[in-house]
CSV table of C-alpha atoms in Angstrom, one decimal:
chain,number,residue,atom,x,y,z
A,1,UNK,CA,10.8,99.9,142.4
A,2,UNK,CA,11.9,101.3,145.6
A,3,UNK,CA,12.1,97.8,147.9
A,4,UNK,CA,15.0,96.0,146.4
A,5,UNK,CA,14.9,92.5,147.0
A,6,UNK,CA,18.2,90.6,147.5
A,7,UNK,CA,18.5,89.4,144.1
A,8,UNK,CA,19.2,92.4,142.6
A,9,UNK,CA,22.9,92.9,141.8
A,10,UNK,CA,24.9,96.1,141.7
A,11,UNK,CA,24.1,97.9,138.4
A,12,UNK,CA,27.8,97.9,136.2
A,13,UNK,CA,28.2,99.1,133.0
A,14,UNK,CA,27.5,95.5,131.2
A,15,UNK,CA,24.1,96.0,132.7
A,16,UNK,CA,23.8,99.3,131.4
A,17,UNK,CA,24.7,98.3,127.9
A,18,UNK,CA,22.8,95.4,128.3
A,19,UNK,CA,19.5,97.4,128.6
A,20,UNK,CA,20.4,100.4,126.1
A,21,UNK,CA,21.0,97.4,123.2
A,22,UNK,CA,17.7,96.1,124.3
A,23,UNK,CA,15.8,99.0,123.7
A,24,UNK,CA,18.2,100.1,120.6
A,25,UNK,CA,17.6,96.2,119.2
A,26,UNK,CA,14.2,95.5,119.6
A,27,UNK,CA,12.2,97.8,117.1
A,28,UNK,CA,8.9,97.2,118.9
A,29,UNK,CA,7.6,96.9,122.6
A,30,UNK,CA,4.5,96.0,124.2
A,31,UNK,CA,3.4,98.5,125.9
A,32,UNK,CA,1.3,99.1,129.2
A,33,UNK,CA,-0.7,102.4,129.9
A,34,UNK,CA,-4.0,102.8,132.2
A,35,UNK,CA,-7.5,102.7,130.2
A,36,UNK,CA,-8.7,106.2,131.4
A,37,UNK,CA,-12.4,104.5,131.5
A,38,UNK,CA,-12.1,101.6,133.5
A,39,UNK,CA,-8.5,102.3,135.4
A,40,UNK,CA,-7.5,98.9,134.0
A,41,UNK,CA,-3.5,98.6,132.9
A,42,UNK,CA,-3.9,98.0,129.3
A,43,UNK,CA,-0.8,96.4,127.0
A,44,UNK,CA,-0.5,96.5,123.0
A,45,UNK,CA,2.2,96.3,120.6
A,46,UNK,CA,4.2,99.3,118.9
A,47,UNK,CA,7.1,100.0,116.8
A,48,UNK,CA,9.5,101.8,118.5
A,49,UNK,CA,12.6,104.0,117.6
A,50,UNK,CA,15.2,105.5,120.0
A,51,UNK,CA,15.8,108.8,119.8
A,52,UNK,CA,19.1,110.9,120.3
A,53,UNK,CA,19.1,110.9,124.0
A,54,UNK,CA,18.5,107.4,124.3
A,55,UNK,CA,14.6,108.0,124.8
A,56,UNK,CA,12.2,105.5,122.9
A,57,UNK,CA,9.8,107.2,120.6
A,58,UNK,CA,6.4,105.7,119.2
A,59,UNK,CA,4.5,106.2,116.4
A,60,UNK,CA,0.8,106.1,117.5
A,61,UNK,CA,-2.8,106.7,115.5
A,62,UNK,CA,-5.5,108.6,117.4
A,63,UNK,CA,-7.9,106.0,116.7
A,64,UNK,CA,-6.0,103.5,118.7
A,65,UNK,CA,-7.0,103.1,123.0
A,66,UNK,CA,-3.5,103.3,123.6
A,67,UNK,CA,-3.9,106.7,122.0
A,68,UNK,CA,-6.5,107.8,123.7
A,69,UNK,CA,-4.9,106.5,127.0
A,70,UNK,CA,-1.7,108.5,126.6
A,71,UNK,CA,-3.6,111.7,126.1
A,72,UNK,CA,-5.1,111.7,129.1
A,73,UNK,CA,-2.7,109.8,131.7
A,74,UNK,CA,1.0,110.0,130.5
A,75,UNK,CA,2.3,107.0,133.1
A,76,UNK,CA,3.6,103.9,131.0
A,77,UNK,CA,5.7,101.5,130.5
A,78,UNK,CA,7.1,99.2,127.6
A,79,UNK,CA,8.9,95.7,128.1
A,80,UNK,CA,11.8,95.3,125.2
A,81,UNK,CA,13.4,91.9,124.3
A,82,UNK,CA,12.2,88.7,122.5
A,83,UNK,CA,11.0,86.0,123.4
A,84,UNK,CA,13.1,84.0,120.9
A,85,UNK,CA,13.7,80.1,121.3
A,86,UNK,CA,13.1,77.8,123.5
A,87,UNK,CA,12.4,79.2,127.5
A,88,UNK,CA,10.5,83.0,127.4
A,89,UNK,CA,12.2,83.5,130.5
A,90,UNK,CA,15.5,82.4,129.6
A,91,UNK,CA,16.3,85.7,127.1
A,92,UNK,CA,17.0,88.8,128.9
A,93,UNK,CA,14.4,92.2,128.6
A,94,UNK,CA,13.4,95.1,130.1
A,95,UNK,CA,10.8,96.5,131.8
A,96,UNK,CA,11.0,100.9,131.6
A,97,UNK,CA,8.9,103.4,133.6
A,98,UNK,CA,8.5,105.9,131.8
A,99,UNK,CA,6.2,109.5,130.7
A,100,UNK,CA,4.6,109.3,127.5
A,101,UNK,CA,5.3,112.9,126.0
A,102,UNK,CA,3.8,113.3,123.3
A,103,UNK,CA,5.8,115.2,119.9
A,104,UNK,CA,4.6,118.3,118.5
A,105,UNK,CA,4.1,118.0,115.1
A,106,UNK,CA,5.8,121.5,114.0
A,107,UNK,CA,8.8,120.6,116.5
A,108,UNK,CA,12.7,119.9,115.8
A,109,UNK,CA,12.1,116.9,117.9
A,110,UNK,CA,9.3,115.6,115.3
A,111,UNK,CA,11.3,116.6,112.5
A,112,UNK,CA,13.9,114.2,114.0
A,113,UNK,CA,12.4,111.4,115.1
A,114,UNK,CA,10.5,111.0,111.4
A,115,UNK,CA,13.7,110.8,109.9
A,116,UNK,CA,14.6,108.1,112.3
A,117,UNK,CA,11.7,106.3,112.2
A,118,UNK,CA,10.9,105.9,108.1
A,119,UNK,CA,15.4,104.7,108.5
A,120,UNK,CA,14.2,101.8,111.3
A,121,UNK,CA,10.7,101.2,109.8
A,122,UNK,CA,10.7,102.1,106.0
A,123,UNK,CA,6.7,100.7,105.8
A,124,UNK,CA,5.6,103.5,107.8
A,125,UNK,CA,6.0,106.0,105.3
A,126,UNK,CA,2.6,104.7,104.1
A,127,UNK,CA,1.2,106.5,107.1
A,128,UNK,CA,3.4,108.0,108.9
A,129,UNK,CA,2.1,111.7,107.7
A,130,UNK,CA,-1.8,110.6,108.5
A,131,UNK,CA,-3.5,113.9,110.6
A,132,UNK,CA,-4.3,111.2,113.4
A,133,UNK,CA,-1.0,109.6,113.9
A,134,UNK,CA,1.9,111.4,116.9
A,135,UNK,CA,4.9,110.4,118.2
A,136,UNK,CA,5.7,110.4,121.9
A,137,UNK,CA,8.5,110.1,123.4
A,138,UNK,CA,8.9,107.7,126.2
A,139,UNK,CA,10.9,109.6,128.7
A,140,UNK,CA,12.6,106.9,131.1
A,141,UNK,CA,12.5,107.3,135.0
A,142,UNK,CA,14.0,104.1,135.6
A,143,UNK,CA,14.0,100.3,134.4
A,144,UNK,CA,14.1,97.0,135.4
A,145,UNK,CA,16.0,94.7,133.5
A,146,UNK,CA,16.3,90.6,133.1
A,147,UNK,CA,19.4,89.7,131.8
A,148,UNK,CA,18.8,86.0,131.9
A,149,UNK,CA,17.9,83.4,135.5
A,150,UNK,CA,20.1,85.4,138.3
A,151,UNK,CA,20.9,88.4,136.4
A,152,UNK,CA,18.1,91.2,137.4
A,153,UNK,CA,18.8,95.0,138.3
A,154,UNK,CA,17.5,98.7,138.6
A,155,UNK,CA,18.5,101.2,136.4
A,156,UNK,CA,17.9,104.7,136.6
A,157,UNK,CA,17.4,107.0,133.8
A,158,UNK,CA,21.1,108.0,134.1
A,159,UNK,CA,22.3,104.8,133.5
A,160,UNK,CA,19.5,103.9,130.4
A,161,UNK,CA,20.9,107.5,128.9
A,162,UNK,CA,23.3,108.1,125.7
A,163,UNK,CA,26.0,109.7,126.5
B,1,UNK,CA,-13.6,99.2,125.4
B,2,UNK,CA,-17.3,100.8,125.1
B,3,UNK,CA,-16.3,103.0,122.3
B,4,UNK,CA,-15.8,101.2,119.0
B,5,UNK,CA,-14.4,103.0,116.1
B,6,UNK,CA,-15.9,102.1,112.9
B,7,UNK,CA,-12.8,100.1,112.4
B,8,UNK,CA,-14.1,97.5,114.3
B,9,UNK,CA,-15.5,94.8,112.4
B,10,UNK,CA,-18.1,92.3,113.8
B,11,UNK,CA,-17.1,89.7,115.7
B,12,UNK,CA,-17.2,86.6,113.7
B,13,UNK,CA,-16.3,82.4,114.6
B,14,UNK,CA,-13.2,83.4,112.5
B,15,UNK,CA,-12.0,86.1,115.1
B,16,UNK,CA,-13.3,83.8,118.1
B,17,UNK,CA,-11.0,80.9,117.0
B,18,UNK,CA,-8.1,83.4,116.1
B,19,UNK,CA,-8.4,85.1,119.6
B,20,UNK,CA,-8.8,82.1,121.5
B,21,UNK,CA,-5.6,80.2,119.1
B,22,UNK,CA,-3.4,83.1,119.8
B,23,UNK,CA,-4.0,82.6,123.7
B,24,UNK,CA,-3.4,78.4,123.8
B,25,UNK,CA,-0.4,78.9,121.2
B,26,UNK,CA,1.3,81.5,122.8
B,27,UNK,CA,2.9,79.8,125.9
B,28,UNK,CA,4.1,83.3,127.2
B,29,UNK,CA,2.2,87.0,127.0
B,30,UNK,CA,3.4,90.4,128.8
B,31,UNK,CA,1.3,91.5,131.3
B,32,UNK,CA,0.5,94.6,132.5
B,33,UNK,CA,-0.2,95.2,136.1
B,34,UNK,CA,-0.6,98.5,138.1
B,35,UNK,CA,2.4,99.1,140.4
B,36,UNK,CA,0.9,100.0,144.1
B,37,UNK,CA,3.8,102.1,144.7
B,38,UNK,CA,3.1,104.5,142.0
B,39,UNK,CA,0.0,103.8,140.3
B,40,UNK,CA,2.1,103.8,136.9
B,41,UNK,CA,1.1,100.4,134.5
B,42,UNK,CA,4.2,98.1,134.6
B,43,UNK,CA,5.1,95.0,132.3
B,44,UNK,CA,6.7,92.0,132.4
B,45,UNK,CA,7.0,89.0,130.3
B,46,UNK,CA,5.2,86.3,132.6
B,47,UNK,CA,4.6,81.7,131.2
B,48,UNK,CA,0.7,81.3,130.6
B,49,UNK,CA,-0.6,78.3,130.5
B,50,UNK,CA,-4.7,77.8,129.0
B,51,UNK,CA,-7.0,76.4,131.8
B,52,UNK,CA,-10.1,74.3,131.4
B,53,UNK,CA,-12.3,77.0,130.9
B,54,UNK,CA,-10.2,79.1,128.8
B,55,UNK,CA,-8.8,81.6,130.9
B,56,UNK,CA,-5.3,81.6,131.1
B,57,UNK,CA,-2.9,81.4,134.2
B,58,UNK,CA,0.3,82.5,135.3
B,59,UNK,CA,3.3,81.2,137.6
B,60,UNK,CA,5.0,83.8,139.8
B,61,UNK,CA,7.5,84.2,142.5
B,62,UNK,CA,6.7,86.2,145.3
B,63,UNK,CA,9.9,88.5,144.9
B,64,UNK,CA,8.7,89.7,141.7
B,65,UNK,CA,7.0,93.3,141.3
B,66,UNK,CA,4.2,92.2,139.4
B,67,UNK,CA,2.9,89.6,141.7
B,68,UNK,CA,3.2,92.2,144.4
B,69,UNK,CA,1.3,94.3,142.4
B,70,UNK,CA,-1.4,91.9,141.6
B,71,UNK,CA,-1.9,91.0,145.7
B,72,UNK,CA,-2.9,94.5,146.0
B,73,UNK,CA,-4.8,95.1,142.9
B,74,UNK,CA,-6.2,92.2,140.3
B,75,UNK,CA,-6.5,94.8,137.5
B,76,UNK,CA,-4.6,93.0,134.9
B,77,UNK,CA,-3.8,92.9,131.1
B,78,UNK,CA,-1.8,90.6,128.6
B,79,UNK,CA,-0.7,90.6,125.4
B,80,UNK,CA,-0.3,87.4,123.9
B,81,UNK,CA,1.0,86.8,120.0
B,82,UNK,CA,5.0,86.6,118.6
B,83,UNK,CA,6.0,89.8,116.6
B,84,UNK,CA,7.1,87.2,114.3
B,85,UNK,CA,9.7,88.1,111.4
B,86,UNK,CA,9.4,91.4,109.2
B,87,UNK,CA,6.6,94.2,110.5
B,88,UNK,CA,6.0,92.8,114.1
B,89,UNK,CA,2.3,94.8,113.3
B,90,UNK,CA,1.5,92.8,110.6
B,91,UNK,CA,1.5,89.9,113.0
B,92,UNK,CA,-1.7,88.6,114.9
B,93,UNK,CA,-2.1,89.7,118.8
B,94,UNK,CA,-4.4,89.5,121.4
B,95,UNK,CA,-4.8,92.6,124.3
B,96,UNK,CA,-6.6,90.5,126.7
B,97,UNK,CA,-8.2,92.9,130.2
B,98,UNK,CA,-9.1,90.4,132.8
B,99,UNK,CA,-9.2,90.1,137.0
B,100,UNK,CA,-6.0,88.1,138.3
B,101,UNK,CA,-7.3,85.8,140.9
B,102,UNK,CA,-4.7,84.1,143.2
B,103,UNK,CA,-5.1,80.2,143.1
B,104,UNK,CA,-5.3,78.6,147.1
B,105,UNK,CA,-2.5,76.1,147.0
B,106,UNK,CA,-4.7,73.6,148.4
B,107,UNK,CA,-7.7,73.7,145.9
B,108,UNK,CA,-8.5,71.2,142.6
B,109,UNK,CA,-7.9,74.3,140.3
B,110,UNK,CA,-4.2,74.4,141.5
B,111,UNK,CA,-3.6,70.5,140.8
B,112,UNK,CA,-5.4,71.1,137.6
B,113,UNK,CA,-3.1,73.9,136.3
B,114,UNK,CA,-0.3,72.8,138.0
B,115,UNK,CA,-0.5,69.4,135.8
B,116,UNK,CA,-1.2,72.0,132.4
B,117,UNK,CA,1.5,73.9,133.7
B,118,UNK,CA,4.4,71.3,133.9
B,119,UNK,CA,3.2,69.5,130.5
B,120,UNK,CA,3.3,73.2,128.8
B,121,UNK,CA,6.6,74.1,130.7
B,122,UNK,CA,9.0,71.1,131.6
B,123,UNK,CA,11.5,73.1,133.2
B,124,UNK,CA,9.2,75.0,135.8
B,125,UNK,CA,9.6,71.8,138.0
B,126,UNK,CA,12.3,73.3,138.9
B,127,UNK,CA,10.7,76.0,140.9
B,128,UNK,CA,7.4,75.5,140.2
B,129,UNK,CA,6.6,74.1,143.8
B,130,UNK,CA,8.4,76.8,145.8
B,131,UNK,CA,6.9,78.3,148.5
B,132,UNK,CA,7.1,81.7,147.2
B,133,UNK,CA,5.3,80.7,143.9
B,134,UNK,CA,1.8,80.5,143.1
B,135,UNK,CA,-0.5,80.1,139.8
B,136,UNK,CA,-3.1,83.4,138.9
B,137,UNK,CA,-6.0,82.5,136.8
B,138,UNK,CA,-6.8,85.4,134.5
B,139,UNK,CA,-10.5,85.6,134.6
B,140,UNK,CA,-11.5,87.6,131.0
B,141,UNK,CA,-13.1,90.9,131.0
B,142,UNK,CA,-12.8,91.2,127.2
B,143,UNK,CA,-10.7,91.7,124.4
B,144,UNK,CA,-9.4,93.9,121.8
B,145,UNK,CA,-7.8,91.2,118.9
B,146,UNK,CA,-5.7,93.2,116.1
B,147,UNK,CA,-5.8,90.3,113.2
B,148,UNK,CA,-3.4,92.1,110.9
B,149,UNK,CA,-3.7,95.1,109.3
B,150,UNK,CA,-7.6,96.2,109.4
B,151,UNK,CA,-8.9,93.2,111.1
B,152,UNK,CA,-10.0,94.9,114.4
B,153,UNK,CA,-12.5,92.8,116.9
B,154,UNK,CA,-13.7,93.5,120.4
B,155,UNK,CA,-14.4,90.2,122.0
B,156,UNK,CA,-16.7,89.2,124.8
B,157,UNK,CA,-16.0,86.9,127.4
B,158,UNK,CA,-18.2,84.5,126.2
B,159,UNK,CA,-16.5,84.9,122.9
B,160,UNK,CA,-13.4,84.2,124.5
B,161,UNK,CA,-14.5,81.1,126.6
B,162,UNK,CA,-14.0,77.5,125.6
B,163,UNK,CA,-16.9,75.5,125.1
């Protein structure tokens, strides 16, 4: 994301809050990592939470390729922001860069995004506690976001932060 | 995909319809390309259109990342299915892997998805000849089709074609 092309405007704080209600909104992103066997991007859905910092967080089984991906190649990226009506391309989302770290289970920071989690997605309490499912967090390094036709810019991880 | 966990069921005229439904309904998928700048995966929400054949195809602009991307590496995956309402995993989706190939402007396959393209997209006349844009055919590798909770299928490209 270093070559900017013209179209991308000076990042200002509607831009910022723009892409932190994205992420905060949206509950679920699809999300890209590299299939360690073939080298091939690879992009599922998964239910998302944002933690205190303003870091997303998934929930993630060990059975799953997107699991096994993670484990072994930490680089990622999720896109946030429906779809909704009418033109795809006409509602704003995001596109962050990000490491997949993943949550140790006997940590604070497991301890914290659970709680968060069962509040945004009260199912997963069905499985939540399974042996094969982790959290990671999705650390940001920096994000491209879609605001709508004519509205596209960079953010850093400073500007996707809570503060 | 070589490894199957035993929750993958066998792959049935059920799951090829499903798979091959969610793709022509969809209109719109994220795809996931490799960034050339930093190896990371990056996604982006990208118009599909279904060709002939089955494999969908993309219009995209030049300035964007992802066709950038894509000119350097054809390593692609999409994601096509809405979260829909309530548990966005309880709905239907489709991780397609495939090889973007860049459509020559001057060939019948371009006219062909061209005309697919502006009956599935009205409003992409307004760009859709650009200079800066072309289509991508997404030639299928295989997929992994998530059908709802414990409906897990690994499809062939065969399974995926239309006959």
């Amino acid at each position: 994301m270093n070559d900017k092309p013209s179209v991308i405007r000076e990042t200002d704080e509607d831009a910022r809050k723009q892409a932190r209600d994205l992420m905060r909104s949206a509950g679920h992103a699809a999300l890209a990592v590299i299939d360690p066997d073939t080298g091939f991007p690879s992009v599922s859905r998964v239910l998302t939470v944002i933690d205190a910092d303003g870091a997303p967080a998934i929930l993630v089984s060990g059975l799953s390729s997107h699991t096994k991906a993670l484990m072994k190649d930490g680089r990622a990226s999720a896109l946030f922001g429906d779809p909704g009506k009418g033109d795809p391309l006409a509602h704003p989302r995001l596109t962050l860069r990000c490491n997949a770290q993943r949550v140790d289970r006997r940590s604070q920071a497991h301890e914290r995004i659970r709680a968060l989690f069962l509040n945004r997605h009260p199912k997963s309490k069905l499985y939540i506690d399974f042996p094969d499912f982790c959290f990671f967090r999705l650390v940001p390094l920096d994000a491209s976001l879609n605001g709508g036709f004519g509205r596209a810019y960079i953010l850093s991880s400073q500007d996707l932060a809570m503060l």
